[in-house]
Amino acid sequence: ERRPAQASAPRMPSSTLVPGWLAGTFAGGLLVHCCFIPLWVGCIVPPFLAVYLLFCGGLRMLAGLALIGLIVYLDFGITVRWRPWFMRLIYELNMTRYYSRCELRGALDAVKTERNLFMFHPHGILSVGFVCNGVWNRAFNDLASPPAQQKAILAARMGDPPGAPWRGTAFMIAQNLREWSGFFKVLCDVSGRLESATRQNLTRRMAEGRNVGIIPGGFEDATLHVQGRERTAMSDRKGLIKYALQHGYALTPIYTFGESETYATFPYLLKPRLWRRASTSPLPPARPRVRGLRRASLLS
């Protein structure tokens, strides 16, 4: 019986950004989690803190006004230039080492290096598969990187100067999380690969031929999460498939086994919670369907 291929850990060059005792260790993975999760989950804290300070009066009111100004400036007044060293830093720390086992498996030799739409399932709570085995994973991004000559062509289409480092796959996340989150938006900017899941961004990246990664189930998929049960959401929206056909993209489903074991959730009142998620989703409301996975091209 042919065993599924498994991605070998890439050889880590001598670290220039992270001390040897921290690079690729549990401590390194823990450090990244301790930095990223508060920025992501806590992105709603600064606005509420600013409003609270406004009602305190005196110098606190001035601090609240300053904080509001900073948030507005970060969200709408500036786009921070992407920093290649930042991706190298996260690669060296290696988020996957936080977990006892976090690896890529499946038909890895069949993964296309260009015009590929990676569809991650399930969303889970903090999207461990999407984040650790996709966005910030050196092995995955090396696997999905085109040859050097094609990289140069794609970089020119993206407007990058000649000789600039390769940005990698473009990963799409919810617009309201990406664009209106203050400090988390800065993190997305400097990564060079986390973009809003809008039709304009998706079609622009596909027109360039750059690989794209997304969680199709989105908000509804996260709502369906139940600890210990493999569940994912598929909706009636066909936009992703239509754009993939228009631009000649291959579809690569990726399922993260073990995502359901990461967090315990409130599993009750599912229908009203799904209705609320559909009504607050940046895309039109849809009828989520719970489906099991029969076959996947890549397992994480």
PDB file of C-alpha atoms in Angstrom:
ATOM      1  CA  GLU A   1       0.000   0.000   0.000  1.00  0.00           C
ATOM      2  CA  ARG A   2       1.379   3.339  -1.038  1.00  0.00           C
ATOM      3  CA  ARG A   3       1.720   5.656   1.928  1.00  0.00           C
ATOM      4  CA  PRO A   4       0.911   9.327   1.456  1.00  0.00           C
ATOM      5  CA  ALA A   5       3.867  11.577   0.966  1.00  0.00           C
ATOM      6  CA  GLN A   6       4.984  13.648   3.900  1.00  0.00           C
ATOM      7  CA  ALA A   7       6.706  16.980   3.697  1.00  0.00           C
ATOM      8  CA  SER A   8      10.155  16.796   5.174  1.00  0.00           C
ATOM      9  CA  ALA A   9      11.222  19.666   7.371  1.00  0.00           C
ATOM     10  CA  PRO A  10      13.267  22.074   5.274  1.00  0.00           C
ATOM     11  CA  ARG A  11      16.858  22.589   6.182  1.00  0.00           C
ATOM     12  CA  MET A  12      17.074  25.655   8.308  1.00  0.00           C
ATOM     13  CA  PRO A  13      19.941  27.908   7.293  1.00  0.00           C
ATOM     14  CA  SER A  14      22.048  29.422  10.015  1.00  0.00           C
ATOM     15  CA  SER A  15      19.669  31.848  11.662  1.00  0.00           C
ATOM     16  CA  THR A  16      20.492  35.504  11.208  1.00  0.00           C
ATOM     17  CA  LEU A  17      17.438  36.816  13.054  1.00  0.00           C
ATOM     18  CA  VAL A  18      16.741  34.295  15.842  1.00  0.00           C
ATOM     19  CA  PRO A  19      19.190  32.817  18.377  1.00  0.00           C
ATOM     20  CA  GLY A  20      19.957  29.160  17.800  1.00  0.00           C
ATOM     21  CA  TRP A  21      18.392  28.090  21.101  1.00  0.00           C
ATOM     22  CA  LEU A  22      15.073  29.668  20.029  1.00  0.00           C
ATOM     23  CA  ALA A  23      14.893  28.885  16.299  1.00  0.00           C
ATOM     24  CA  GLY A  24      12.636  25.951  15.453  1.00  0.00           C
ATOM     25  CA  THR A  25      11.848  25.111  19.091  1.00  0.00           C
ATOM     26  CA  PHE A  26       8.727  24.921  21.227  1.00  0.00           C
ATOM     27  CA  ALA A  27       9.704  28.240  22.788  1.00  0.00           C
ATOM     28  CA  GLY A  28       9.910  29.829  19.332  1.00  0.00           C
ATOM     29  CA  GLY A  29       6.481  28.527  18.364  1.00  0.00           C
ATOM     30  CA  LEU A  30       5.057  29.688  21.685  1.00  0.00           C
ATOM     31  CA  LEU A  31       6.520  33.162  21.198  1.00  0.00           C
ATOM     32  CA  VAL A  32       4.824  33.560  17.803  1.00  0.00           C
ATOM     33  CA  HIS A  33       1.487  32.400  19.223  1.00  0.00           C
ATOM     34  CA  CYS A  34       1.806  34.826  22.147  1.00  0.00           C
ATOM     35  CA  CYS A  35       2.354  37.692  19.700  1.00  0.00           C
ATOM     36  CA  PHE A  36      -0.121  36.822  16.948  1.00  0.00           C
ATOM     37  CA  ILE A  37      -3.156  35.622  18.915  1.00  0.00           C
ATOM     38  CA  PRO A  38      -3.567  38.821  21.014  1.00  0.00           C
ATOM     39  CA  LEU A  39      -3.219  40.947  17.865  1.00  0.00           C
ATOM     40  CA  TRP A  40      -5.893  38.850  16.135  1.00  0.00           C
ATOM     41  CA  VAL A  41      -8.368  38.119  18.928  1.00  0.00           C
ATOM     42  CA  GLY A  42      -7.761  41.391  20.730  1.00  0.00           C
ATOM     43  CA  CYS A  43      -8.158  43.673  17.718  1.00  0.00           C
ATOM     44  CA  ILE A  44     -11.498  44.903  19.127  1.00  0.00           C
ATOM     45  CA  VAL A  45      -9.930  45.999  22.422  1.00  0.00           C
ATOM     46  CA  PRO A  46      -8.298  49.310  21.305  1.00  0.00           C
ATOM     47  CA  PRO A  47     -11.577  50.840  19.950  1.00  0.00           C
ATOM     48  CA  PHE A  48     -13.466  49.956  23.138  1.00  0.00           C
ATOM     49  CA  LEU A  49     -10.589  51.239  25.248  1.00  0.00           C
ATOM     50  CA  ALA A  50     -10.587  54.507  23.292  1.00  0.00           C
ATOM     51  CA  VAL A  51     -14.337  55.000  23.833  1.00  0.00           C
ATOM     52  CA  TYR A  52     -13.924  54.279  27.544  1.00  0.00           C
ATOM     53  CA  LEU A  53     -11.145  56.856  27.851  1.00  0.00           C
ATOM     54  CA  LEU A  54     -13.286  59.472  26.108  1.00  0.00           C
ATOM     55  CA  PHE A  55     -15.837  59.278  28.914  1.00  0.00           C
ATOM     56  CA  CYS A  56     -13.188  59.528  31.632  1.00  0.00           C
ATOM     57  CA  GLY A  57     -12.491  63.201  31.006  1.00  0.00           C
ATOM     58  CA  GLY A  58      -9.290  65.115  31.568  1.00  0.00           C
ATOM     59  CA  LEU A  59      -6.028  63.717  30.250  1.00  0.00           C
ATOM     60  CA  ARG A  60      -7.644  60.318  29.721  1.00  0.00           C
ATOM     61  CA  MET A  61     -10.031  61.874  27.210  1.00  0.00           C
ATOM     62  CA  LEU A  62      -7.048  63.233  25.301  1.00  0.00           C
ATOM     63  CA  ALA A  63      -5.465  59.765  25.375  1.00  0.00           C
ATOM     64  CA  GLY A  64      -8.721  58.312  23.989  1.00  0.00           C
ATOM     65  CA  LEU A  65      -8.737  60.856  21.159  1.00  0.00           C
ATOM     66  CA  ALA A  66      -5.106  60.052  20.379  1.00  0.00           C
ATOM     67  CA  LEU A  67      -5.849  56.318  20.338  1.00  0.00           C
ATOM     68  CA  ILE A  68      -8.823  56.837  18.000  1.00  0.00           C
ATOM     69  CA  GLY A  69      -6.611  58.914  15.711  1.00  0.00           C
ATOM     70  CA  LEU A  70      -3.956  56.200  15.687  1.00  0.00           C
ATOM     71  CA  ILE A  71      -6.503  53.475  14.890  1.00  0.00           C
ATOM     72  CA  VAL A  72      -8.030  55.501  12.044  1.00  0.00           C
ATOM     73  CA  TYR A  73      -4.574  56.267  10.674  1.00  0.00           C
ATOM     74  CA  LEU A  74      -3.501  52.603  10.731  1.00  0.00           C
ATOM     75  CA  ASP A  75      -6.766  51.414   9.184  1.00  0.00           C
ATOM     76  CA  PHE A  76      -7.281  54.041   6.487  1.00  0.00           C
ATOM     77  CA  GLY A  77      -4.303  56.378   6.324  1.00  0.00           C
ATOM     78  CA  ILE A  78      -1.358  54.083   5.659  1.00  0.00           C
ATOM     79  CA  THR A  79      -0.392  50.770   4.091  1.00  0.00           C
ATOM     80  CA  VAL A  80       2.835  49.510   5.627  1.00  0.00           C
ATOM     81  CA  ARG A  81       5.335  48.196   3.095  1.00  0.00           C
ATOM     82  CA  TRP A  82       5.847  44.454   3.254  1.00  0.00           C
ATOM     83  CA  ARG A  83       9.070  43.295   4.893  1.00  0.00           C
ATOM     84  CA  PRO A  84      10.772  40.122   3.607  1.00  0.00           C
ATOM     85  CA  TRP A  85      12.772  39.823   6.835  1.00  0.00           C
ATOM     86  CA  PHE A  86       9.535  39.456   8.775  1.00  0.00           C
ATOM     87  CA  MET A  87       8.574  36.272   6.923  1.00  0.00           C
ATOM     88  CA  ARG A  88      12.083  34.903   7.480  1.00  0.00           C
ATOM     89  CA  LEU A  89      11.741  35.662  11.176  1.00  0.00           C
ATOM     90  CA  ILE A  90       8.482  33.706  11.487  1.00  0.00           C
ATOM     91  CA  TYR A  91       9.901  30.844   9.423  1.00  0.00           C
ATOM     92  CA  GLU A  92      12.879  30.566  11.770  1.00  0.00           C
ATOM     93  CA  LEU A  93      10.731  30.624  14.908  1.00  0.00           C
ATOM     94  CA  ASN A  94       8.483  27.960  13.297  1.00  0.00           C
ATOM     95  CA  MET A  95       4.908  28.032  14.621  1.00  0.00           C
ATOM     96  CA  THR A  96       4.413  24.304  14.035  1.00  0.00           C
ATOM     97  CA  ARG A  97       6.827  23.447  16.860  1.00  0.00           C
ATOM     98  CA  TYR A  98       4.256  24.687  19.379  1.00  0.00           C
ATOM     99  CA  TYR A  99       2.233  21.526  18.670  1.00  0.00           C
ATOM    100  CA  SER A 100       3.259  17.951  19.388  1.00  0.00           C
ATOM    101  CA  ARG A 101       2.568  17.116  15.746  1.00  0.00           C
ATOM    102  CA  CYS A 102       1.854  19.545  12.918  1.00  0.00           C
ATOM    103  CA  GLU A 103       2.843  18.449   9.430  1.00  0.00           C
ATOM    104  CA  LEU A 104       1.868  18.344   5.766  1.00  0.00           C
ATOM    105  CA  ARG A 105       0.829  15.003   4.300  1.00  0.00           C
ATOM    106  CA  GLY A 106      -0.976  13.734   1.222  1.00  0.00           C
ATOM    107  CA  ALA A 107      -0.415  14.082  -2.522  1.00  0.00           C
ATOM    108  CA  LEU A 108       2.312  16.668  -2.112  1.00  0.00           C
ATOM    109  CA  ASP A 109       4.021  15.761  -5.376  1.00  0.00           C
ATOM    110  CA  ALA A 110       0.828  16.684  -7.268  1.00  0.00           C
ATOM    111  CA  VAL A 111       0.663  20.268  -5.988  1.00  0.00           C
ATOM    112  CA  LYS A 112       0.929  22.829  -8.797  1.00  0.00           C
ATOM    113  CA  THR A 113       3.318  25.706  -8.261  1.00  0.00           C
ATOM    114  CA  GLU A 114       1.240  28.283 -10.137  1.00  0.00           C
ATOM    115  CA  ARG A 115      -2.428  29.046 -10.796  1.00  0.00           C
ATOM    116  CA  ASN A 116      -3.498  26.979  -7.816  1.00  0.00           C
ATOM    117  CA  LEU A 117      -6.438  27.720  -5.509  1.00  0.00           C
ATOM    118  CA  PHE A 118      -5.788  26.158  -2.096  1.00  0.00           C
ATOM    119  CA  MET A 119      -9.072  25.659  -0.227  1.00  0.00           C
ATOM    120  CA  PHE A 120      -8.497  25.036   3.487  1.00  0.00           C
ATOM    121  CA  HIS A 121     -11.010  23.130   5.639  1.00  0.00           C
ATOM    122  CA  PRO A 122     -12.189  23.429   8.347  1.00  0.00           C
ATOM    123  CA  HIS A 123     -11.961  26.926   9.781  1.00  0.00           C
ATOM    124  CA  GLY A 124     -11.885  25.837  13.414  1.00  0.00           C
ATOM    125  CA  ILE A 125     -11.530  28.585  16.022  1.00  0.00           C
ATOM    126  CA  LEU A 126      -8.062  30.001  15.343  1.00  0.00           C
ATOM    127  CA  SER A 127      -7.571  28.277  11.954  1.00  0.00           C
ATOM    128  CA  VAL A 128      -4.493  26.331  13.017  1.00  0.00           C
ATOM    129  CA  GLY A 129      -4.204  24.456   9.713  1.00  0.00           C
ATOM    130  CA  PHE A 130      -4.591  27.578   7.582  1.00  0.00           C
ATOM    131  CA  VAL A 131      -2.206  29.619   9.736  1.00  0.00           C
ATOM    132  CA  CYS A 132       0.504  27.143  10.809  1.00  0.00           C
ATOM    133  CA  ASN A 133       0.507  24.767   7.842  1.00  0.00           C
ATOM    134  CA  GLY A 134      -0.275  27.431   5.258  1.00  0.00           C
ATOM    135  CA  VAL A 135       0.415  31.134   5.763  1.00  0.00           C
ATOM    136  CA  TRP A 136       3.460  30.886   8.039  1.00  0.00           C
ATOM    137  CA  ASN A 137       4.783  27.472   6.991  1.00  0.00           C
ATOM    138  CA  ARG A 138       8.103  27.429   5.147  1.00  0.00           C
ATOM    139  CA  ALA A 139       7.617  23.882   3.810  1.00  0.00           C
ATOM    140  CA  PHE A 140       4.198  24.690   2.338  1.00  0.00           C
ATOM    141  CA  ASN A 141       5.332  27.925   0.728  1.00  0.00           C
ATOM    142  CA  ASP A 142       8.440  26.281  -0.715  1.00  0.00           C
ATOM    143  CA  LEU A 143       6.246  23.488  -2.074  1.00  0.00           C
ATOM    144  CA  ALA A 144       3.899  25.981  -3.747  1.00  0.00           C
ATOM    145  CA  SER A 145       6.618  28.280  -5.100  1.00  0.00           C
ATOM    146  CA  PRO A 146       7.147  28.372  -8.882  1.00  0.00           C
ATOM    147  CA  PRO A 147      10.577  28.070 -10.541  1.00  0.00           C
ATOM    148  CA  ALA A 148      12.859  31.105 -10.422  1.00  0.00           C
ATOM    149  CA  GLN A 149      12.066  32.236 -13.974  1.00  0.00           C
ATOM    150  CA  GLN A 150       8.324  32.094 -13.354  1.00  0.00           C
ATOM    151  CA  LYS A 151       8.778  33.901 -10.039  1.00  0.00           C
ATOM    152  CA  ALA A 152      10.389  36.800 -11.903  1.00  0.00           C
ATOM    153  CA  ILE A 153       7.471  36.953 -14.345  1.00  0.00           C
ATOM    154  CA  LEU A 154       4.876  36.882 -11.572  1.00  0.00           C
ATOM    155  CA  ALA A 155       6.787  39.461  -9.515  1.00  0.00           C
ATOM    156  CA  ALA A 156       6.800  41.814 -12.509  1.00  0.00           C
ATOM    157  CA  ARG A 157       3.033  41.393 -12.877  1.00  0.00           C
ATOM    158  CA  MET A 158       2.634  42.210  -9.179  1.00  0.00           C
ATOM    159  CA  GLY A 159       4.715  45.372  -9.526  1.00  0.00           C
ATOM    160  CA  ASP A 160       7.649  44.172  -7.427  1.00  0.00           C
ATOM    161  CA  PRO A 161      11.106  45.470  -8.430  1.00  0.00           C
ATOM    162  CA  PRO A 162      13.547  43.052 -10.118  1.00  0.00           C
ATOM    163  CA  GLY A 163      15.389  40.890  -7.622  1.00  0.00           C
ATOM    164  CA  ALA A 164      12.838  41.432  -4.847  1.00  0.00           C
ATOM    165  CA  PRO A 165      12.149  38.387  -2.619  1.00  0.00           C
ATOM    166  CA  TRP A 166       9.204  36.226  -3.568  1.00  0.00           C
ATOM    167  CA  ARG A 167       6.027  37.030  -1.616  1.00  0.00           C
ATOM    168  CA  GLY A 168       4.586  33.522  -1.881  1.00  0.00           C
ATOM    169  CA  THR A 169       0.954  32.462  -2.004  1.00  0.00           C
ATOM    170  CA  ALA A 170      -1.675  35.153  -1.421  1.00  0.00           C
ATOM    171  CA  PHE A 171      -3.870  34.133   1.529  1.00  0.00           C
ATOM    172  CA  MET A 172      -7.340  35.669   1.679  1.00  0.00           C
ATOM    173  CA  ILE A 173      -9.020  36.461   5.007  1.00  0.00           C
ATOM    174  CA  ALA A 174     -12.231  38.275   5.993  1.00  0.00           C
ATOM    175  CA  GLN A 175     -12.172  41.943   4.982  1.00  0.00           C
ATOM    176  CA  ASN A 176     -13.549  43.224   8.289  1.00  0.00           C
ATOM    177  CA  LEU A 177     -10.735  41.388  10.095  1.00  0.00           C
ATOM    178  CA  ARG A 178      -8.032  42.488   7.644  1.00  0.00           C
ATOM    179  CA  GLU A 179      -8.904  46.130   7.061  1.00  0.00           C
ATOM    180  CA  TRP A 180     -10.476  47.437  10.269  1.00  0.00           C
ATOM    181  CA  SER A 181      -8.309  45.891  12.939  1.00  0.00           C
ATOM    182  CA  GLY A 182      -5.620  48.486  13.624  1.00  0.00           C
ATOM    183  CA  PHE A 183      -2.448  46.749  14.720  1.00  0.00           C
ATOM    184  CA  PHE A 184      -3.439  43.414  13.171  1.00  0.00           C
ATOM    185  CA  LYS A 185      -3.714  45.206   9.819  1.00  0.00           C
ATOM    186  CA  VAL A 186      -0.080  46.251  10.212  1.00  0.00           C
ATOM    187  CA  LEU A 187       0.851  42.591  10.711  1.00  0.00           C
ATOM    188  CA  CYS A 188      -1.029  41.691   7.522  1.00  0.00           C
ATOM    189  CA  ASP A 189       0.676  44.507   5.615  1.00  0.00           C
ATOM    190  CA  VAL A 190       4.225  43.546   6.568  1.00  0.00           C
ATOM    191  CA  SER A 191       3.552  39.864   5.767  1.00  0.00           C
ATOM    192  CA  GLY A 192       3.042  40.695   2.083  1.00  0.00           C
ATOM    193  CA  ARG A 193       0.596  37.807   1.694  1.00  0.00           C
ATOM    194  CA  LEU A 194      -2.476  38.309   3.908  1.00  0.00           C
ATOM    195  CA  GLU A 195      -5.142  40.103   1.877  1.00  0.00           C
ATOM    196  CA  SER A 196      -8.868  40.828   2.117  1.00  0.00           C
ATOM    197  CA  ALA A 197     -11.118  38.184   0.612  1.00  0.00           C
ATOM    198  CA  THR A 198     -12.849  40.501  -1.835  1.00  0.00           C
ATOM    199  CA  ARG A 199     -13.752  39.865  -5.439  1.00  0.00           C
ATOM    200  CA  GLN A 200     -11.355  42.593  -6.574  1.00  0.00           C
ATOM    201  CA  ASN A 201      -8.363  41.098  -4.733  1.00  0.00           C
ATOM    202  CA  LEU A 202      -9.180  37.548  -5.758  1.00  0.00           C
ATOM    203  CA  THR A 203      -9.575  38.325  -9.465  1.00  0.00           C
ATOM    204  CA  ARG A 204      -6.482  40.558  -9.464  1.00  0.00           C
ATOM    205  CA  ARG A 205      -4.281  37.824  -7.977  1.00  0.00           C
ATOM    206  CA  MET A 206      -5.715  35.244 -10.346  1.00  0.00           C
ATOM    207  CA  ALA A 207      -5.074  37.536 -13.302  1.00  0.00           C
ATOM    208  CA  GLU A 208      -1.434  37.681 -12.167  1.00  0.00           C
ATOM    209  CA  GLY A 209      -1.283  33.869 -11.917  1.00  0.00           C
ATOM    210  CA  ARG A 210      -0.280  33.919  -8.255  1.00  0.00           C
ATOM    211  CA  ASN A 211      -1.362  31.008  -6.042  1.00  0.00           C
ATOM    212  CA  VAL A 212      -4.260  31.815  -3.718  1.00  0.00           C
ATOM    213  CA  GLY A 213      -5.247  30.260  -0.377  1.00  0.00           C
ATOM    214  CA  ILE A 214      -8.626  30.721   1.301  1.00  0.00           C
ATOM    215  CA  ILE A 215     -11.019  29.127   3.813  1.00  0.00           C
ATOM    216  CA  PRO A 216     -14.223  28.773   1.736  1.00  0.00           C
ATOM    217  CA  GLY A 217     -16.437  28.006   4.742  1.00  0.00           C
ATOM    218  CA  GLY A 218     -15.559  31.269   6.476  1.00  0.00           C
ATOM    219  CA  PHE A 219     -17.778  32.431   9.324  1.00  0.00           C
ATOM    220  CA  GLU A 220     -20.240  29.563   8.979  1.00  0.00           C
ATOM    221  CA  ASP A 221     -17.451  27.010   9.132  1.00  0.00           C
ATOM    222  CA  ALA A 222     -16.158  28.509  12.385  1.00  0.00           C
ATOM    223  CA  THR A 223     -19.662  28.439  13.863  1.00  0.00           C
ATOM    224  CA  LEU A 224     -19.986  24.714  13.114  1.00  0.00           C
ATOM    225  CA  HIS A 225     -16.859  23.845  15.087  1.00  0.00           C
ATOM    226  CA  VAL A 226     -17.473  21.210  17.766  1.00  0.00           C
ATOM    227  CA  GLN A 227     -14.588  19.696  19.696  1.00  0.00           C
ATOM    228  CA  GLY A 228     -13.917  16.111  18.662  1.00  0.00           C
ATOM    229  CA  ARG A 229     -16.147  16.137  15.563  1.00  0.00           C
ATOM    230  CA  GLU A 230     -14.984  16.570  11.969  1.00  0.00           C
ATOM    231  CA  ARG A 231     -17.318  19.190  10.507  1.00  0.00           C
ATOM    232  CA  THR A 232     -16.965  21.700   7.706  1.00  0.00           C
ATOM    233  CA  ALA A 233     -19.314  24.032   5.844  1.00  0.00           C
ATOM    234  CA  MET A 234     -19.978  24.283   2.136  1.00  0.00           C
ATOM    235  CA  SER A 235     -22.342  26.983   0.870  1.00  0.00           C
ATOM    236  CA  ASP A 236     -24.248  27.566  -2.342  1.00  0.00           C
ATOM    237  CA  ARG A 237     -21.896  30.349  -3.369  1.00  0.00           C
ATOM    238  CA  LYS A 238     -20.108  29.386  -6.571  1.00  0.00           C
ATOM    239  CA  GLY A 239     -17.994  32.528  -7.026  1.00  0.00           C
ATOM    240  CA  LEU A 240     -14.669  30.860  -6.199  1.00  0.00           C
ATOM    241  CA  ILE A 241     -15.226  28.090  -8.720  1.00  0.00           C
ATOM    242  CA  LYS A 242     -16.351  30.557 -11.386  1.00  0.00           C
ATOM    243  CA  TYR A 243     -13.233  32.704 -10.985  1.00  0.00           C
ATOM    244  CA  ALA A 244     -10.998  29.629 -10.949  1.00  0.00           C
ATOM    245  CA  LEU A 245     -12.502  28.433 -14.242  1.00  0.00           C
ATOM    246  CA  GLN A 246     -12.174  31.881 -15.795  1.00  0.00           C
ATOM    247  CA  HIS A 247      -8.479  32.121 -14.946  1.00  0.00           C
ATOM    248  CA  GLY A 248      -7.496  28.473 -15.458  1.00  0.00           C
ATOM    249  CA  TYR A 249      -6.822  27.649 -11.793  1.00  0.00           C
ATOM    250  CA  ALA A 250      -6.499  24.171 -10.311  1.00  0.00           C
ATOM    251  CA  LEU A 251      -8.507  23.458  -7.157  1.00  0.00           C
ATOM    252  CA  THR A 252      -6.594  21.886  -4.274  1.00  0.00           C
ATOM    253  CA  PRO A 253      -8.714  21.065  -1.197  1.00  0.00           C
ATOM    254  CA  ILE A 254      -6.751  20.855   2.050  1.00  0.00           C
ATOM    255  CA  TYR A 255      -8.237  19.314   5.171  1.00  0.00           C
ATOM    256  CA  THR A 256      -6.656  19.692   8.601  1.00  0.00           C
ATOM    257  CA  PHE A 257      -7.233  16.587  10.691  1.00  0.00           C
ATOM    258  CA  GLY A 258      -6.943  17.517  14.350  1.00  0.00           C
ATOM    259  CA  GLU A 259      -8.344  21.043  13.971  1.00  0.00           C
ATOM    260  CA  SER A 260     -11.463  19.818  15.780  1.00  0.00           C
ATOM    261  CA  GLU A 261      -9.347  18.903  18.835  1.00  0.00           C
ATOM    262  CA  THR A 262      -7.888  22.367  19.360  1.00  0.00           C
ATOM    263  CA  TYR A 263     -10.656  24.172  21.254  1.00  0.00           C
ATOM    264  CA  ALA A 264     -13.886  23.461  23.143  1.00  0.00           C
ATOM    265  CA  THR A 265     -16.851  25.592  22.073  1.00  0.00           C
ATOM    266  CA  PHE A 266     -20.508  26.282  22.856  1.00  0.00           C
ATOM    267  CA  PRO A 267     -22.253  23.742  20.560  1.00  0.00           C
ATOM    268  CA  TYR A 268     -25.889  24.675  21.251  1.00  0.00           C
ATOM    269  CA  LEU A 269     -28.378  26.993  19.497  1.00  0.00           C
ATOM    270  CA  LEU A 270     -26.681  26.206  16.186  1.00  0.00           C
ATOM    271  CA  LYS A 271     -29.413  27.512  13.868  1.00  0.00           C
ATOM    272  CA  PRO A 272     -29.647  31.034  15.321  1.00  0.00           C
ATOM    273  CA  ARG A 273     -25.855  31.258  15.505  1.00  0.00           C
ATOM    274  CA  LEU A 274     -25.553  30.236  11.847  1.00  0.00           C
ATOM    275  CA  TRP A 275     -28.214  32.782  10.887  1.00  0.00           C
ATOM    276  CA  ARG A 276     -26.306  35.498  12.719  1.00  0.00           C
ATOM    277  CA  ARG A 277     -23.010  34.507  11.080  1.00  0.00           C
ATOM    278  CA  ALA A 278     -24.609  34.512   7.635  1.00  0.00           C
ATOM    279  CA  SER A 279     -26.130  37.936   8.275  1.00  0.00           C
ATOM    280  CA  THR A 280     -22.798  39.437   9.430  1.00  0.00           C
ATOM    281  CA  SER A 281     -20.671  37.745   6.764  1.00  0.00           C
ATOM    282  CA  PRO A 282     -19.049  40.110   4.216  1.00  0.00           C
ATOM    283  CA  LEU A 283     -20.590  37.930   1.486  1.00  0.00           C
ATOM    284  CA  PRO A 284     -24.317  37.459   0.798  1.00  0.00           C
ATOM    285  CA  PRO A 285     -26.150  35.092   3.206  1.00  0.00           C
ATOM    286  CA  ALA A 286     -26.043  31.453   2.180  1.00  0.00           C
ATOM    287  CA  ARG A 287     -27.360  28.102   3.355  1.00  0.00           C
ATOM    288  CA  PRO A 288     -24.406  26.287   4.980  1.00  0.00           C
ATOM    289  CA  ARG A 289     -24.240  22.541   4.525  1.00  0.00           C
ATOM    290  CA  VAL A 290     -22.299  20.230   6.790  1.00  0.00           C
ATOM    291  CA  ARG A 291     -20.343  17.728   4.758  1.00  0.00           C
ATOM    292  CA  GLY A 292     -17.778  15.070   5.384  1.00  0.00           C
ATOM    293  CA  LEU A 293     -14.605  14.893   3.365  1.00  0.00           C
ATOM    294  CA  ARG A 294     -14.434  12.032   0.884  1.00  0.00           C
ATOM    295  CA  ARG A 295     -11.196  12.801  -0.859  1.00  0.00           C
ATOM    296  CA  ALA A 296      -8.625  15.540  -0.668  1.00  0.00           C
ATOM    297  CA  SER A 297      -5.594  16.357  -2.761  1.00  0.00           C
ATOM    298  CA  LEU A 298      -3.591  17.507   0.223  1.00  0.00           C
ATOM    299  CA  LEU A 299      -3.948  16.761   3.907  1.00  0.00           C
ATOM    300  CA  SER A 300      -2.396  18.902   6.614  1.00  0.00           C
TER     301      SER A 300
END
